[in-house]
C-alpha positions as a Python dict, from the first residue, in 0.01 Angstrom:
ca = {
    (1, 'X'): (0, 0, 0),
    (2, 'X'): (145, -120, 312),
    (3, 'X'): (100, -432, 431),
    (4, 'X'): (-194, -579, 648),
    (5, 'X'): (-218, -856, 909),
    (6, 'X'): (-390, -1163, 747),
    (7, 'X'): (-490, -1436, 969),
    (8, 'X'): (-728, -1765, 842),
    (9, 'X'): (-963, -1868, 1123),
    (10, 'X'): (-1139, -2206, 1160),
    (11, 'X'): (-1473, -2135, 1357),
    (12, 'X'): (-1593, -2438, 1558),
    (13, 'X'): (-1963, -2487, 1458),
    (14, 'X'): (-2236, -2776, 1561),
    (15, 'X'): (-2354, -2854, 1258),
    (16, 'X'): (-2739, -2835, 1134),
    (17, 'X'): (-2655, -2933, 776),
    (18, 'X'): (-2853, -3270, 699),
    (19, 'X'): (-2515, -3415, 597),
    (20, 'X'): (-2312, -3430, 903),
    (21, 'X'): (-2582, -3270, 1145),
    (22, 'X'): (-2486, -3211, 1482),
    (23, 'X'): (-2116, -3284, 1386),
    (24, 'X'): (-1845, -2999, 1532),
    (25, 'X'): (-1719, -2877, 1226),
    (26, 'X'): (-1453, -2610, 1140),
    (27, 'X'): (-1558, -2282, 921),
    (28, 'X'): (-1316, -2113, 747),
    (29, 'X'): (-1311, -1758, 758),
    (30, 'X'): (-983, -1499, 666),
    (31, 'X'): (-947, -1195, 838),
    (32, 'X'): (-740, -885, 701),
    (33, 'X'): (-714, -674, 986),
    (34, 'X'): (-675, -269, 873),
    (35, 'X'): (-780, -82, 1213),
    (36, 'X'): (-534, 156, 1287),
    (37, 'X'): (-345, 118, 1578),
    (38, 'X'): (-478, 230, 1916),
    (39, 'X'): (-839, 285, 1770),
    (40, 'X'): (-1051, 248, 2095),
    (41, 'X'): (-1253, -83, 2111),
    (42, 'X'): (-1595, 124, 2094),
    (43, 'X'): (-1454, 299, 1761),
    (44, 'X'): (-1338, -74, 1535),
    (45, 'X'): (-1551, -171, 1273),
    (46, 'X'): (-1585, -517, 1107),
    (47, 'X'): (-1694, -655, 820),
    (48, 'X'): (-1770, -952, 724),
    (49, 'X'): (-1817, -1035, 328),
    (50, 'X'): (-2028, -1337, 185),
    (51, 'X'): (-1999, -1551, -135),
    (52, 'X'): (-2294, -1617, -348),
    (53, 'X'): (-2434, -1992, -496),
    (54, 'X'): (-2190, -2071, -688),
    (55, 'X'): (-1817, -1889, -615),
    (56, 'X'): (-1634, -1907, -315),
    (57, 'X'): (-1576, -1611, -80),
    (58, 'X'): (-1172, -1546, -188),
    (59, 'X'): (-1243, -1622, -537),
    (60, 'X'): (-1521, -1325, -485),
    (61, 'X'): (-1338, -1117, -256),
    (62, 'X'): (-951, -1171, -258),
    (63, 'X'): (-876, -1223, -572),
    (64, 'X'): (-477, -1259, -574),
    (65, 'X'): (-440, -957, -845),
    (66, 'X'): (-350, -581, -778),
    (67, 'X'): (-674, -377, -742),
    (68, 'X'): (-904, -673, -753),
    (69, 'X'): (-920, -782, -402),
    (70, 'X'): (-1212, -640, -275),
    (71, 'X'): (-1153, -710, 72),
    (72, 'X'): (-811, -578, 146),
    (73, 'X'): (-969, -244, -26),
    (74, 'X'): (-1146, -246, 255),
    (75, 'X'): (-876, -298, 511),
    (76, 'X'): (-642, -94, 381),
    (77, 'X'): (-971, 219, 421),
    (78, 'X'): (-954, 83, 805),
    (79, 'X'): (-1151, -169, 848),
    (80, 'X'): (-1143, -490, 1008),
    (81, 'X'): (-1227, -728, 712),
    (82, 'X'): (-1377, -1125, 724),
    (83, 'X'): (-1492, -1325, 482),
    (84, 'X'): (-1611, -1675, 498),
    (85, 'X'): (-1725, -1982, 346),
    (86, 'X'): (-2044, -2141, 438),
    (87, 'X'): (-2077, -2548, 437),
    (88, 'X'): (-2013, -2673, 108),
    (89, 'X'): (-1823, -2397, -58),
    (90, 'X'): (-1461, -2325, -44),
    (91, 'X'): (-1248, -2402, 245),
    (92, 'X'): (-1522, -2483, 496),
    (93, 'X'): (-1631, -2889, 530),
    (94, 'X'): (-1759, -2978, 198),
    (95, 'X'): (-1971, -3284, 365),
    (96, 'X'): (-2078, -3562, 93),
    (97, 'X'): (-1868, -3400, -189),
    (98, 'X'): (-1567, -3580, -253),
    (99, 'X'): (-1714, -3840, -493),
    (100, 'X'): (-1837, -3733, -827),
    (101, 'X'): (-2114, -3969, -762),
    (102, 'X'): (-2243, -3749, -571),
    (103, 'X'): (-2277, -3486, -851),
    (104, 'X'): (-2568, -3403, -1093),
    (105, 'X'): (-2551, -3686, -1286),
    (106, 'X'): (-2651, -3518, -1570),
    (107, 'X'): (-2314, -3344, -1609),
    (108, 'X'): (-2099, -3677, -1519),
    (109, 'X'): (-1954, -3662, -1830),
    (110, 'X'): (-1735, -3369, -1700),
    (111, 'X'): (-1529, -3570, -1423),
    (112, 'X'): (-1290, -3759, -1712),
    (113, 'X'): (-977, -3723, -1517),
    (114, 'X'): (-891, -4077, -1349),
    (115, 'X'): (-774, -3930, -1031),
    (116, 'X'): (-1105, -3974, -842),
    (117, 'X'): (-1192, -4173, -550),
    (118, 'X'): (-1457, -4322, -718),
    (119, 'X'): (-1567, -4352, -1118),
    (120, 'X'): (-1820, -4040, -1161),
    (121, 'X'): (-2083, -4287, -1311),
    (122, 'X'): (-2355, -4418, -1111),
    (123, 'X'): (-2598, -4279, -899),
    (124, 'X'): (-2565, -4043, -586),
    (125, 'X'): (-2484, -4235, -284),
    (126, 'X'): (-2609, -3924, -141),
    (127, 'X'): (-2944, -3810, -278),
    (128, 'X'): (-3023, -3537, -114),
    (129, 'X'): (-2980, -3185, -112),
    (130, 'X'): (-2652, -3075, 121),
    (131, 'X'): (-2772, -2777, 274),
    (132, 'X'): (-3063, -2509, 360),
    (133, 'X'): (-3195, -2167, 472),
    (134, 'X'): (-3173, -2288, 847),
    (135, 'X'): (-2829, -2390, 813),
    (136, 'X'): (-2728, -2125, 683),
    (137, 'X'): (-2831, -1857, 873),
    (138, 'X'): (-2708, -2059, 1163),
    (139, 'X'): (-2323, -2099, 1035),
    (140, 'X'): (-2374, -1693, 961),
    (141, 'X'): (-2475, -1648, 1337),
    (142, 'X'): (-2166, -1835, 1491),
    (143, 'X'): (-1947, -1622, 1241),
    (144, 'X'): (-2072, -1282, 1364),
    (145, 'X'): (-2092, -1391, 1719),
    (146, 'X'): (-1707, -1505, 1682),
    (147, 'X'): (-1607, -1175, 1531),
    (148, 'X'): (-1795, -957, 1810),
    (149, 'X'): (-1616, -1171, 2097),
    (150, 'X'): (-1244, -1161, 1897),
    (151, 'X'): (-1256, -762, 1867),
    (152, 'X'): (-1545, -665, 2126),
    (153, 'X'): (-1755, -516, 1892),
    (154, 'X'): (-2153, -488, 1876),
    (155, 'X'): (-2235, -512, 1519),
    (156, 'X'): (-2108, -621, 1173),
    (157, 'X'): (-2125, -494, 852),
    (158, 'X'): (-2291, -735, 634),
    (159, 'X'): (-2172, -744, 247),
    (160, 'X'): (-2277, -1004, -30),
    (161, 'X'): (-2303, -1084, -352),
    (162, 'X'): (-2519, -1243, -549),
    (163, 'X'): (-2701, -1543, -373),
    (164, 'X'): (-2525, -1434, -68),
    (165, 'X'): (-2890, -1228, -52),
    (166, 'X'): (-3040, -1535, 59),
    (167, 'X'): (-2865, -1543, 384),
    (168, 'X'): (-2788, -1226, 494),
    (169, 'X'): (-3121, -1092, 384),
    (170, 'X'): (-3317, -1307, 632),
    (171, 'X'): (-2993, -1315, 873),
    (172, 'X'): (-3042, -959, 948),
    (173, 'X'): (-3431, -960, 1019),
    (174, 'X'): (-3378, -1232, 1270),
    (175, 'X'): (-3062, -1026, 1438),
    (176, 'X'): (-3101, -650, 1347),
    (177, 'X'): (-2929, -602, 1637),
    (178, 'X'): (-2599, -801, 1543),
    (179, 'X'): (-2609, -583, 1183),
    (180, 'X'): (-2474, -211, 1157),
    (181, 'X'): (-2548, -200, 786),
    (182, 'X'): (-2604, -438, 487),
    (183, 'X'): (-2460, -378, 165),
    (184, 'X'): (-2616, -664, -100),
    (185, 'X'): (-2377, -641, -483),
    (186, 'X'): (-2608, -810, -724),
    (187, 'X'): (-2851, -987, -503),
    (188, 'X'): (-3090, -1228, -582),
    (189, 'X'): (-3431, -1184, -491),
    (190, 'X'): (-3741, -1395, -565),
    (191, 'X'): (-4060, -1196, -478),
    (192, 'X'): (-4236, -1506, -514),
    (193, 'X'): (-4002, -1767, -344),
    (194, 'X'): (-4066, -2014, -94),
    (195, 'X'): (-4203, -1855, 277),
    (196, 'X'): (-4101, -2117, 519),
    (197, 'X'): (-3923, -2430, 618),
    (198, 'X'): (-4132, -2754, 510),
    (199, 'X'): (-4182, -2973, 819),
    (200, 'X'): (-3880, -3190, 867),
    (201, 'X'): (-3654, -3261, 1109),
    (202, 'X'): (-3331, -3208, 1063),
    (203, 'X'): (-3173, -3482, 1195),
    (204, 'X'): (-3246, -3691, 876),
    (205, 'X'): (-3075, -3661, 554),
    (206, 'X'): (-3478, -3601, 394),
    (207, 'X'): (-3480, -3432, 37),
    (208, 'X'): (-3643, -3120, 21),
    (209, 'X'): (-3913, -3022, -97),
    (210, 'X'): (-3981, -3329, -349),
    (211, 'X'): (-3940, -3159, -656),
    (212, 'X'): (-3563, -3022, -568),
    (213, 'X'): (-3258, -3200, -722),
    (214, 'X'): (-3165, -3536, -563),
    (215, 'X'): (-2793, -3454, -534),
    (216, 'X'): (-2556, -3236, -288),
    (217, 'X'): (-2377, -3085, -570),
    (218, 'X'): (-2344, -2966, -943),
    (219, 'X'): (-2033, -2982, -1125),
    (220, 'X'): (-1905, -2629, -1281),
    (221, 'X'): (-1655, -2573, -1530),
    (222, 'X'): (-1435, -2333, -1673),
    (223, 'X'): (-1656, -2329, -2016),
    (224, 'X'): (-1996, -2271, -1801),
    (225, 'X'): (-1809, -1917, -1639),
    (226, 'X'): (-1680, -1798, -1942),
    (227, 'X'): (-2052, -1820, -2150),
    (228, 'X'): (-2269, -1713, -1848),
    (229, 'X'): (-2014, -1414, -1840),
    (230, 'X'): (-1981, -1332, -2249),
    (231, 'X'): (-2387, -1331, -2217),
    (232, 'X'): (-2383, -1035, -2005),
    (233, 'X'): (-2097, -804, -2181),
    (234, 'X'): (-2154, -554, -2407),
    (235, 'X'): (-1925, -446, -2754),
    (236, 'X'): (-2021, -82, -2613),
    (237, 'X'): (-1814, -121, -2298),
    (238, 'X'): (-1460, -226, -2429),
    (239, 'X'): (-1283, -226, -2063),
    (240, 'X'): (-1569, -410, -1908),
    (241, 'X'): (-1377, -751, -1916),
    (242, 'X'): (-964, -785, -1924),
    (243, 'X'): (-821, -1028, -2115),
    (244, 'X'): (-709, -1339, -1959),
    (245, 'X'): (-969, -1272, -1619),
    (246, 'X'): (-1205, -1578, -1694),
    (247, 'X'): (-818, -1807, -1661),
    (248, 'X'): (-745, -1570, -1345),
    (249, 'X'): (-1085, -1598, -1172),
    (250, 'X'): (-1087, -2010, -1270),
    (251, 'X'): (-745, -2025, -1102),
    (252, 'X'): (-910, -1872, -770),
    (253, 'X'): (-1207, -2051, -745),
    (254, 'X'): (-961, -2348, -765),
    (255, 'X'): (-730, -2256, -524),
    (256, 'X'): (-1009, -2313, -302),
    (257, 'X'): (-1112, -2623, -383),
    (258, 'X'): (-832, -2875, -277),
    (259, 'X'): (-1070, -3214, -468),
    (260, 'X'): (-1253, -3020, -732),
    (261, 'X'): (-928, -2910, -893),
    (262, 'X'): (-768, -3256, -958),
    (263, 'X'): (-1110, -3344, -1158),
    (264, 'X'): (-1258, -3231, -1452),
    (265, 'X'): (-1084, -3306, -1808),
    (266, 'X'): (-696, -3363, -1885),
    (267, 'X'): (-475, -3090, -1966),
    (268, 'X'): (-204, -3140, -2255),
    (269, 'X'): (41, -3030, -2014),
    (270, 'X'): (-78, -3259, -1767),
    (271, 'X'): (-328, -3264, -1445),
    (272, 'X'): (-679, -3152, -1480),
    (273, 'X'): (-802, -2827, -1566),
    (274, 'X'): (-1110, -2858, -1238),
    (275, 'X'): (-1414, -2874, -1178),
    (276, 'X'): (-1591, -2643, -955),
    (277, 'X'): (-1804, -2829, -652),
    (278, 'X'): (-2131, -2612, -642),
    (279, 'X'): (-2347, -2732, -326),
    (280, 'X'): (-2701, -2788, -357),
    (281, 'X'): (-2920, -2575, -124),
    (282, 'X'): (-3273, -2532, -55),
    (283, 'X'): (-3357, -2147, 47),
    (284, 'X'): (-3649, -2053, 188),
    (285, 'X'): (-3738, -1696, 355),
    (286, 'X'): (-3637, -1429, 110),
    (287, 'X'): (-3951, -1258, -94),
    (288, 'X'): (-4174, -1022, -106),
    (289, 'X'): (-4376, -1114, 224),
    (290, 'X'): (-4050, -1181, 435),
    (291, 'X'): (-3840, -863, 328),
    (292, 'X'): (-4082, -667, 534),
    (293, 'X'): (-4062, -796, 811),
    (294, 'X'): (-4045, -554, 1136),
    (295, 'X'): (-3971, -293, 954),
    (296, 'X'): (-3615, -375, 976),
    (297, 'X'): (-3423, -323, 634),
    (298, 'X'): (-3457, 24, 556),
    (299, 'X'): (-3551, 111, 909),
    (300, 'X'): (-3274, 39, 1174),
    (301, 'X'): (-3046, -120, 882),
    (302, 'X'): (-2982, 81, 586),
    (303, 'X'): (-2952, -126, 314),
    (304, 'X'): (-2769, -21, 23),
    (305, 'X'): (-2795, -227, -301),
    (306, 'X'): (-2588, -215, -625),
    (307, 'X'): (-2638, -379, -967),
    (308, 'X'): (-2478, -382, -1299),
    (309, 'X'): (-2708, -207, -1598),
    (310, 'X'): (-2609, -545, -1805),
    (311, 'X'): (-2687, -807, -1539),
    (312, 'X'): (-2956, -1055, -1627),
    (313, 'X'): (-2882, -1305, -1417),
    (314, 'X'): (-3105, -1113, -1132),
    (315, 'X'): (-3291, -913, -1363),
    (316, 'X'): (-3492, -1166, -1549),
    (317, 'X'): (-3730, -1420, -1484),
    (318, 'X'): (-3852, -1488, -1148),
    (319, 'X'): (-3534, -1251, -978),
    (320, 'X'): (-3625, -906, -947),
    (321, 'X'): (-3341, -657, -799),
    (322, 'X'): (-3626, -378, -815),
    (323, 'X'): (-3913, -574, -648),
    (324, 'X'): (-3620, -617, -336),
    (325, 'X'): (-3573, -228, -348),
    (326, 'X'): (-3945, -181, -288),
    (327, 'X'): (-4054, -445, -51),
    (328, 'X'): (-3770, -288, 183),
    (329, 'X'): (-4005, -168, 425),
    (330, 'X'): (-3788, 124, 564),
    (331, 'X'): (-3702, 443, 406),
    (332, 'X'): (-3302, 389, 494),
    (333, 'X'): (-3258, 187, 142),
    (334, 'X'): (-3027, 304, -142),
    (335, 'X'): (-3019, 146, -477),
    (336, 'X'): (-2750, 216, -743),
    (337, 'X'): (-2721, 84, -1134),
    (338, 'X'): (-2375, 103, -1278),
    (339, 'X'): (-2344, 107, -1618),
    (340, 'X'): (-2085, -130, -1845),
    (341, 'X'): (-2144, -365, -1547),
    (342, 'X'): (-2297, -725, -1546),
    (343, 'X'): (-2292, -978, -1238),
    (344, 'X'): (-1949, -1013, -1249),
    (345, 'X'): (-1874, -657, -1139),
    (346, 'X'): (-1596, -745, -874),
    (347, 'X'): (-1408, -867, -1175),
    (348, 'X'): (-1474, -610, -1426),
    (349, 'X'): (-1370, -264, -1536),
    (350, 'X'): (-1680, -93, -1263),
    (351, 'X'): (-1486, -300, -1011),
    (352, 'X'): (-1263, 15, -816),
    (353, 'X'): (-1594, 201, -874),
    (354, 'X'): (-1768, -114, -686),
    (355, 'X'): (-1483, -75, -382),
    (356, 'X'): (-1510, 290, -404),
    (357, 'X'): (-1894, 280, -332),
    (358, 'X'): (-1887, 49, -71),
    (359, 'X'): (-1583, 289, 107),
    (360, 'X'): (-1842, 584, 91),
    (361, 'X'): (-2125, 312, 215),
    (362, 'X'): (-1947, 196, 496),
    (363, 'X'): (-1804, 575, 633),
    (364, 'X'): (-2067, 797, 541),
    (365, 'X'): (-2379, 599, 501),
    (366, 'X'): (-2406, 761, 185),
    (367, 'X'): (-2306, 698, -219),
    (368, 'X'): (-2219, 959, -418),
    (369, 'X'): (-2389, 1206, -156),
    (370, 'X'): (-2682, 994, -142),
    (371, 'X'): (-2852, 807, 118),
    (372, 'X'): (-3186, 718, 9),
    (373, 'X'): (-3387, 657, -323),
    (374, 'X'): (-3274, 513, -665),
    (375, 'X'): (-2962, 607, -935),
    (376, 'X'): (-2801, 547, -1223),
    (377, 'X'): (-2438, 564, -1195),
    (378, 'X'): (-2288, 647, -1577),
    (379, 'X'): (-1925, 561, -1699),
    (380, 'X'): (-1817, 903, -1583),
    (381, 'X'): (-1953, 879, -1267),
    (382, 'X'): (-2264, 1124, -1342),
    (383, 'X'): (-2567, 1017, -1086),
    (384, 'X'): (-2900, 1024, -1198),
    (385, 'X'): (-3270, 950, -1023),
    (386, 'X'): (-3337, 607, -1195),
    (387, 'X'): (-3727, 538, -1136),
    (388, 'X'): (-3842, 206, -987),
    (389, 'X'): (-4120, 53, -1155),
}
């Protein structure tokens, strides 16, 4: 494929995060840019791509091998692709992160390597969690308000995987009109979660609610990837997972994270082998009662959501990827199950089928010639009605 224009943007954003609220801080968001030359203004089309809780967006998205990078898929089909990081994840401010203090402390015992600014034992000098619903829906909005005034178009494209759900979800009921479409991979969805904000200001670094962790961040590593991923593969579906991925998708997530990557335990070859910096958020919002709302998924935003038939990380206990499918209030709502695929499908075998659906979403409103109801999607490609229950 030929080559397309990459730039890295850094967003200036007033902070709301309880951290550094009302600081100006810098977002990062990359931009592959695959509109054909001369397109008309009124004909460009952007998307913008969203990481989930714990994986930042290029890790996700822009993977640095072959036919895994989502994203420049997506450019290279002509479209004008952005993904970013919210607060706390990859190359965006990571505010009250760069001491392992600050790190469940119940997984100190992970941060061995002595190249840290402080020793990773004692308490949080930060006990709090970093960010929230509020903040980020409001680093989403300056995002999509930055791509409409750099290109002079009226809507996005919304894609996201995983807890991504959790922002663009409400995100798009509180701006329909700033959302063409929204395309959720995996999402999580709570039909009983949390319905609103509990009364504090945001000016103060307050925990919230009391029962929520009293620390900005938990401390990943390679091990914890590789078991929550062996958990959800199958001996039935041999090309589900290539060899040596978990090494290349640990790589990415570190590339991203500039501190995380010099912690975590010694190497025999020397340095560290990382530790992944997962922020600590309190979301609020996204159920049942909220979905709803207005009538707008489904109804003036199509929604189109796709899961893997061996993913139990939103399929089990209080996540529900079918309850989301039916409190969409509209009829404009597609839902897709892909077999041999778990939560990792952006790294897997179902991946090009992944990029290949979301092509079809994004052109045609349709999958597979479909644009409403529910399917199963087989491993030759054979659509079936897959009943909701």
């Amino acid at each position: 494929m030929a080559p397309i224009k990459q730039t890295d943007h850094a967003v200036e954003h007033k902070s709301t995060v309880p951290a550094n609220y009302n600081s100006l801080v810098k977002l990062f968001v990359r931009e592959y840019d695959g509109t054909p030359e001369h397109t008309p203004p009124e004909e460009r089309r952007a998307v913008l791509m969203l990481h989930g809780r714990t994986v930042p967006v290029l890790a996700v998205y822009d993977i640095g091998l072959g036919d895994y990078s989502w994203s420049r898929v997506l450019a290279h089909a002509g479209y004008d692709v952005f993904m970013m990081d919210l607060q706390g994840m990859g190359l965006s401010p990571r505010p009250e992160m760069d001491t392992a203090y600050n790190g469940n402390p119940a997984q100190h015992d992970r941060v061995t390597y002595p190249n840290l600014p402080l020793p990773s034992d004692g308490p949080p000098t930060y006990p709090h969690q970093l960010g929230n619903s509020q903040s980020d829906w409001d680093e989403l909005h300056t995002v999509v308000e930055y791509i409409k005034d750099l290109h002079g178009v009226k809507q996005v494209d919304l894609i996201g995987n995983s807890a991504a759900a959790y922002a663009l979800g409400p995100y798009t009921i509180q701006h329909k009109d700033n959302v063409r479409s929204l395309m959720f991979q995996a999402p999580v969805f709570p039909p009983n979660g949390t319905d609103s904000a509990p009364g504090t200001e945001f000016g103060a670094p307050v925990q919230l609610p009391t029962n929520t962790p009293p620390y900005p961040m938990a401390l990943g590593i390679k091990k914890g990837v590789d078991d929550a991923w062996k958990a959800e593969t199958s001996p039935d579906c041999p090309s589900q997972k290539a060899p040596g991925i978990v090494d290349t998708v640990w790589e990415a997530i570190m590339a991203s994270d500039p501190v995380g990557r010099t912690w975590g335990k010694p190497l025999p070859g020397g340095g560290a082998e990382g530790i992944n910096r997962q922020r600590q958020t309190f979301w609020w919002g996204w159920n049942k009662k909220t979905a709803p709302l207005h009538g707008t998924l489904g109804g003036p935003v199509p929604v189109f959501i796709v899961y893997g038939d061996l993913d139990k990380t939103v399929t089990t206990g209080p996540l529900s990827v079918t309850e989301l499918y039916k409190a969409i209030a509209g009829e404009n709502k597609l839902m897709f199950k892909v077999s041999c695929a778990s939560h990792q499908m952006a790294w897997e075998g179902r991946r090009t089928t992944l990029q290949t659906m979301s092509k079809q979403w994004l052109k045609h409103g349709k999958v597979f010639g479909k644009d409403k109801g529910s399917f199963h999607l087989d491993d030759n490609d054979d659509v079936t009605p897959q009943p909701v229950p």
